[in-house]
């Protein structure tokens, strides 16, 4: 979105403000659906951005929503998605959440442990139901070049690959469950097509083994995609055009194996779809020099965007891509951008090169469509929660979900 358009949004809705470009996100979704020539359906991981305006726009184009709490399941249903097209994953599903999901007839319960499987089975049986489910497997190996990797070490996610032989036949036998397939999500934010293909090859090997251990006719395989996006100025985008040549042969070979003839595959992902088409817009509140640094305080900090401040799993804090959209032609200098919180760790950017920033300027943080507001401690120090707007067909629409009252808002 152009800086002028982003400034239009600020004009209408003030700062801090998250803007989501639905037109660009929907284009990206249709590109993804065409990319693999129908080999994959798309399952959107609601955790990446659960904004209802966004979910409602995505829903008609998606094969599935993946929810990771029962409240996300309810969000998915509120968009009009039929429960049969909702999967429910997550490592600590409470009994009440499992029961509600079974009562709602969610299409795929993603089992993360044997004990969870036993609970779901017992409840479904008590209701005379047969709950469709997938078992999530936690691989031993994840290629390098993935961001957060959930495999290899002790993990709360799924059943360890080494324990499959023992656990899967037991789950397949549970009377209240219909085991229809398998799920793997083992790493995220990868920008290397070859590493993604290597990961999928490993998934295919594990899926084959899981099928052999259970003897089931597989109906669904979920490939937790791990497709990454550019966050840092020196990163490049994932070359998604390179993926089909690497990935299609792996999928085609797998689907020819006995037990897989009826299998359909879904890519489960969030950030690649929505991340690049969201911005956090923050206004500069004050300016000062301190011990050699030009400091600009802003009305958003890690309370609004933990990830951009390098606090969501990054080993080293590095600057994301920032722009001074109020004064793009100004003389460039280095700035320290800090948020409004009373802690020295509230830093948006350090030594970031920006066109001259003065009080009142609006700074845009790129790549903020995923894991922005939803993954931030927005109540810390009681600053007003950012508003969220969607952009669709040339119009901005308020998509904020926080109730506005004197304890959550400031005068304009
Ligand atoms: C099970 C599962 N599926 C999907 C996702 C979405 O990942 P991403 O937004 O990186 O595509 C995650 C992220 O942690 C996840 O844990």
Short mmCIF file of N, CA, C and O in Angstrom, two decimals, residues 303-367:
data_model
loop_
_atom_site.label_atom_id
_atom_site.label_comp_id
_atom_site.label_asym_id
_atom_site.label_seq_id
_atom_site.Cartn_x
_atom_site.Cartn_y
_atom_site.Cartn_z
N UNK A 303 4.15 -3.19 23.58
CA UNK A 303 2.77 -3.50 23.98
C UNK A 303 1.89 -3.74 22.75
O UNK A 303 0.91 -4.47 22.81
N UNK A 304 2.24 -3.12 21.63
CA UNK A 304 1.45 -3.27 20.40
C UNK A 304 2.09 -4.23 19.41
O UNK A 304 1.40 -4.75 18.52
N UNK A 305 3.41 -4.40 19.50
CA UNK A 305 4.08 -5.22 18.49
C UNK A 305 5.35 -5.86 19.07
O UNK A 305 6.46 -5.42 18.81
N UNK A 306 5.11 -6.92 19.81
CA UNK A 306 6.22 -7.62 20.48
C UNK A 306 7.24 -8.14 19.47
O UNK A 306 8.44 -8.05 19.68
N UNK A 307 6.72 -8.68 18.36
CA UNK A 307 7.62 -9.31 17.38
C UNK A 307 8.55 -8.28 16.74
O UNK A 307 9.75 -8.53 16.59
N UNK A 308 8.01 -7.10 16.39
CA UNK A 308 8.86 -6.10 15.73
C UNK A 308 9.94 -5.60 16.68
O UNK A 308 10.98 -5.10 16.24
N UNK A 309 9.70 -5.72 17.99
CA UNK A 309 10.70 -5.31 18.97
C UNK A 309 11.69 -6.45 19.26
O UNK A 309 12.50 -6.35 20.17
N UNK A 310 11.58 -7.53 18.49
CA UNK A 310 12.54 -8.63 18.61
C UNK A 310 12.31 -9.51 19.82
O UNK A 310 13.22 -10.17 20.30
N UNK A 311 11.10 -9.49 20.35
CA UNK A 311 10.87 -10.23 21.60
C UNK A 311 10.04 -11.49 21.40
O UNK A 311 9.50 -12.03 22.36
N UNK A 312 9.90 -11.92 20.15
CA UNK A 312 9.13 -13.15 19.96
C UNK A 312 10.03 -14.22 19.38
O UNK A 312 9.95 -14.56 18.21
N UNK A 313 10.95 -14.67 20.21
CA UNK A 313 11.78 -15.79 19.80
C UNK A 313 13.05 -15.42 19.06
O UNK A 313 13.81 -16.29 18.69
N UNK A 314 13.31 -14.12 18.82
CA UNK A 314 14.57 -13.77 18.12
C UNK A 314 15.73 -13.86 19.10
O UNK A 314 15.61 -13.45 20.25
N UNK A 315 16.85 -14.38 18.61
CA UNK A 315 18.02 -14.47 19.48
C UNK A 315 18.65 -13.08 19.59
O UNK A 315 19.04 -12.62 20.66
N UNK A 316 18.75 -12.38 18.46
CA UNK A 316 19.27 -11.02 18.47
C UNK A 316 18.19 -10.08 17.98
O UNK A 316 17.47 -10.41 17.04
N UNK A 317 18.09 -8.89 18.62
CA UNK A 317 17.12 -7.91 18.15
C UNK A 317 17.68 -7.20 16.93
O UNK A 317 18.78 -6.66 16.98
N UNK A 318 16.99 -7.25 15.82
CA UNK A 318 17.42 -6.51 14.63
C UNK A 318 16.25 -5.69 14.12
O UNK A 318 15.09 -6.06 14.30
N UNK A 319 16.59 -4.56 13.48
CA UNK A 319 15.53 -3.66 13.03
C UNK A 319 14.73 -4.26 11.90
O UNK A 319 15.29 -4.77 10.93
N UNK A 320 13.42 -4.17 12.01
CA UNK A 320 12.54 -4.51 10.89
C UNK A 320 12.60 -3.36 9.87
O UNK A 320 13.39 -2.44 10.01
N UNK A 321 11.71 -3.39 8.89
CA UNK A 321 11.71 -2.33 7.87
C UNK A 321 10.75 -1.23 8.33
O UNK A 321 9.55 -1.49 8.54
N UNK A 322 11.30 -0.03 8.51
CA UNK A 322 10.52 1.14 8.96
C UNK A 322 10.54 2.20 7.87
O UNK A 322 11.53 2.31 7.13
N UNK A 323 9.49 3.01 7.82
CA UNK A 323 9.46 4.14 6.88
C UNK A 323 8.84 5.33 7.57
O UNK A 323 7.82 5.17 8.26
N UNK A 324 9.42 6.50 7.33
CA UNK A 324 8.75 7.73 7.78
C UNK A 324 7.82 8.15 6.65
O UNK A 324 8.25 8.74 5.66
N UNK A 325 6.54 7.83 6.78
CA UNK A 325 5.64 8.09 5.65
C UNK A 325 5.15 9.53 5.62
O UNK A 325 4.58 9.97 4.62
N UNK A 326 5.40 10.29 6.68
CA UNK A 326 4.98 11.70 6.67
C UNK A 326 5.97 12.56 5.91
O UNK A 326 5.63 13.62 5.40
N UNK A 327 7.24 12.14 5.91
CA UNK A 327 8.29 12.99 5.35
C UNK A 327 9.28 12.14 4.56
O UNK A 327 10.47 12.10 4.87
N UNK A 328 8.78 11.40 3.55
CA UNK A 328 9.65 10.41 2.89
C UNK A 328 10.85 11.02 2.18
O UNK A 328 11.85 10.34 1.97
N UNK A 329 10.76 12.31 1.82
CA UNK A 329 11.87 12.94 1.09
C UNK A 329 12.88 13.59 2.03
O UNK A 329 13.87 14.18 1.56
N UNK A 330 12.66 13.52 3.33
CA UNK A 330 13.56 14.22 4.27
C UNK A 330 14.98 13.65 4.26
O UNK A 330 15.22 12.55 3.76
N UNK A 331 15.90 14.44 4.83
CA UNK A 331 17.30 14.01 4.87
C UNK A 331 17.42 12.79 5.81
O UNK A 331 16.85 12.78 6.90
N UNK A 332 18.18 11.80 5.36
CA UNK A 332 18.25 10.56 6.15
C UNK A 332 19.22 10.68 7.33
O UNK A 332 20.31 11.21 7.17
N UNK A 333 18.80 10.17 8.48
CA UNK A 333 19.69 10.09 9.66
C UNK A 333 19.35 8.82 10.42
O UNK A 333 18.34 8.17 10.14
N UNK A 334 20.20 8.55 11.42
CA UNK A 334 19.95 7.35 12.25
C UNK A 334 19.15 7.75 13.49
O UNK A 334 19.43 8.78 14.12
N UNK A 335 18.16 6.93 13.82
CA UNK A 335 17.30 7.22 14.98
C UNK A 335 17.15 5.99 15.87
O UNK A 335 17.23 4.85 15.38
N UNK A 336 16.89 6.28 17.15
CA UNK A 336 16.41 5.22 18.02
C UNK A 336 14.92 5.48 18.23
O UNK A 336 14.54 6.57 18.69
N UNK A 337 14.10 4.51 17.83
CA UNK A 337 12.65 4.66 18.01
C UNK A 337 12.25 3.84 19.22
O UNK A 337 12.54 2.64 19.29
N UNK A 338 11.61 4.51 20.18
CA UNK A 338 11.20 3.79 21.39
C UNK A 338 9.70 3.94 21.56
O UNK A 338 9.08 4.86 21.03
N UNK A 339 9.11 3.02 22.34
CA UNK A 339 7.68 3.06 22.59
C UNK A 339 7.36 3.83 23.86
O UNK A 339 8.26 4.43 24.46
N UNK A 340 6.10 3.79 24.29
CA UNK A 340 5.66 4.61 25.42
C UNK A 340 5.81 3.93 26.79
O UNK A 340 5.37 4.50 27.79
N UNK A 341 6.39 2.75 26.84
CA UNK A 341 6.38 1.99 28.09
C UNK A 341 7.54 2.40 28.99
O UNK A 341 8.61 2.78 28.50
N UNK A 342 7.34 2.27 30.29
CA UNK A 342 8.35 2.71 31.24
C UNK A 342 9.35 1.57 31.49
O UNK A 342 9.49 1.09 32.61
N UNK A 343 9.99 1.15 30.43
CA UNK A 343 11.04 0.14 30.56
C UNK A 343 12.01 0.34 29.41
O UNK A 343 11.59 0.61 28.27
N UNK A 344 13.30 0.23 29.71
CA UNK A 344 14.31 0.53 28.68
C UNK A 344 14.31 -0.53 27.57
O UNK A 344 14.95 -0.34 26.54
N UNK A 345 13.62 -1.65 27.76
CA UNK A 345 13.60 -2.64 26.68
C UNK A 345 12.53 -2.31 25.63
O UNK A 345 12.40 -3.02 24.64
N UNK A 346 11.80 -1.21 25.83
CA UNK A 346 10.75 -0.88 24.86
C UNK A 346 11.34 -0.13 23.67
O UNK A 346 11.19 1.10 23.56
N UNK A 347 12.03 -0.86 22.81
CA UNK A 347 12.69 -0.25 21.65
C UNK A 347 12.14 -0.84 20.37
O UNK A 347 12.20 -2.06 20.17
N UNK A 348 11.65 0.02 19.49
CA UNK A 348 11.17 -0.44 18.18
C UNK A 348 12.34 -0.63 17.23
O UNK A 348 12.34 -1.56 16.41
N UNK A 349 13.29 0.29 17.27
CA UNK A 349 14.43 0.22 16.34
C UNK A 349 15.60 0.99 16.93
O UNK A 349 15.41 1.99 17.63
N UNK A 350 16.79 0.49 16.65
CA UNK A 350 18.01 1.14 17.14
C UNK A 350 18.87 1.45 15.92
O UNK A 350 19.08 0.57 15.07
N UNK A 351 19.35 2.71 15.85
CA UNK A 351 20.20 3.11 14.72
C UNK A 351 19.55 2.82 13.38
O UNK A 351 20.20 2.35 12.44
N UNK A 352 18.27 3.10 13.29
CA UNK A 352 17.58 2.84 12.02
C UNK A 352 17.67 4.11 11.15
O UNK A 352 17.50 5.22 11.64
N UNK A 353 17.98 3.90 9.89
CA UNK A 353 18.12 5.04 8.96
C UNK A 353 16.73 5.42 8.46
O UNK A 353 16.04 4.61 7.83
N UNK A 354 16.34 6.68 8.74
CA UNK A 354 15.01 7.13 8.32
C UNK A 354 15.10 8.55 7.79
O UNK A 354 15.95 9.34 8.23
N UNK A 355 14.19 8.89 6.88
CA UNK A 355 14.06 10.28 6.47
C UNK A 355 13.68 11.09 7.71
O UNK A 355 12.94 10.59 8.57
N UNK A 356 14.21 12.33 7.79
CA UNK A 356 14.13 13.13 9.02
C UNK A 356 12.78 12.98 9.75
O UNK A 356 11.72 13.16 9.17
N UNK A 357 12.89 12.62 11.05
CA UNK A 357 11.69 12.37 11.86
C UNK A 357 11.51 13.49 12.87
O UNK A 357 12.42 13.75 13.68
N UNK A 358 10.38 14.17 12.82
CA UNK A 358 10.08 15.19 13.83
C UNK A 358 8.76 14.82 14.51
O UNK A 358 8.04 13.91 14.06
N UNK A 359 8.47 15.54 15.59
CA UNK A 359 7.26 15.24 16.37
C UNK A 359 6.03 15.28 15.46
O UNK A 359 5.88 16.19 14.64
N UNK A 360 5.18 14.30 15.59
CA UNK A 360 3.94 14.25 14.81
C UNK A 360 4.06 13.38 13.57
O UNK A 360 3.04 13.01 12.97
N UNK A 361 5.30 13.03 13.16
CA UNK A 361 5.44 12.18 11.97
C UNK A 361 4.87 10.79 12.23
O UNK A 361 4.88 10.29 13.37
N UNK A 362 4.43 10.17 11.13
CA UNK A 362 3.89 8.81 11.24
C UNK A 362 4.91 7.83 10.66
O UNK A 362 5.37 7.98 9.53
N UNK A 363 5.25 6.84 11.46
CA UNK A 363 6.20 5.80 11.06
C UNK A 363 5.41 4.53 10.76
O UNK A 363 4.54 4.14 11.56
N UNK A 364 5.74 3.90 9.62
CA UNK A 364 5.09 2.63 9.27
C UNK A 364 6.06 1.48 9.54
O UNK A 364 7.24 1.56 9.16
N UNK A 365 5.55 0.44 10.18
CA UNK A 365 6.35 -0.79 10.38
C UNK A 365 5.79 -1.83 9.43
O UNK A 365 4.64 -2.25 9.53
N UNK A 366 6.66 -2.23 8.49
CA UNK A 366 6.24 -3.19 7.45
C UNK A 366 6.13 -4.60 8.04
O UNK A 366 6.68 -4.88 9.10
N UNK A 367 5.47 -5.48 7.29
CA UNK A 367 5.45 -6.91 7.66
C UNK A 367 4.67 -7.18 8.94
O UNK A 367 4.96 -8.13 9.66
#
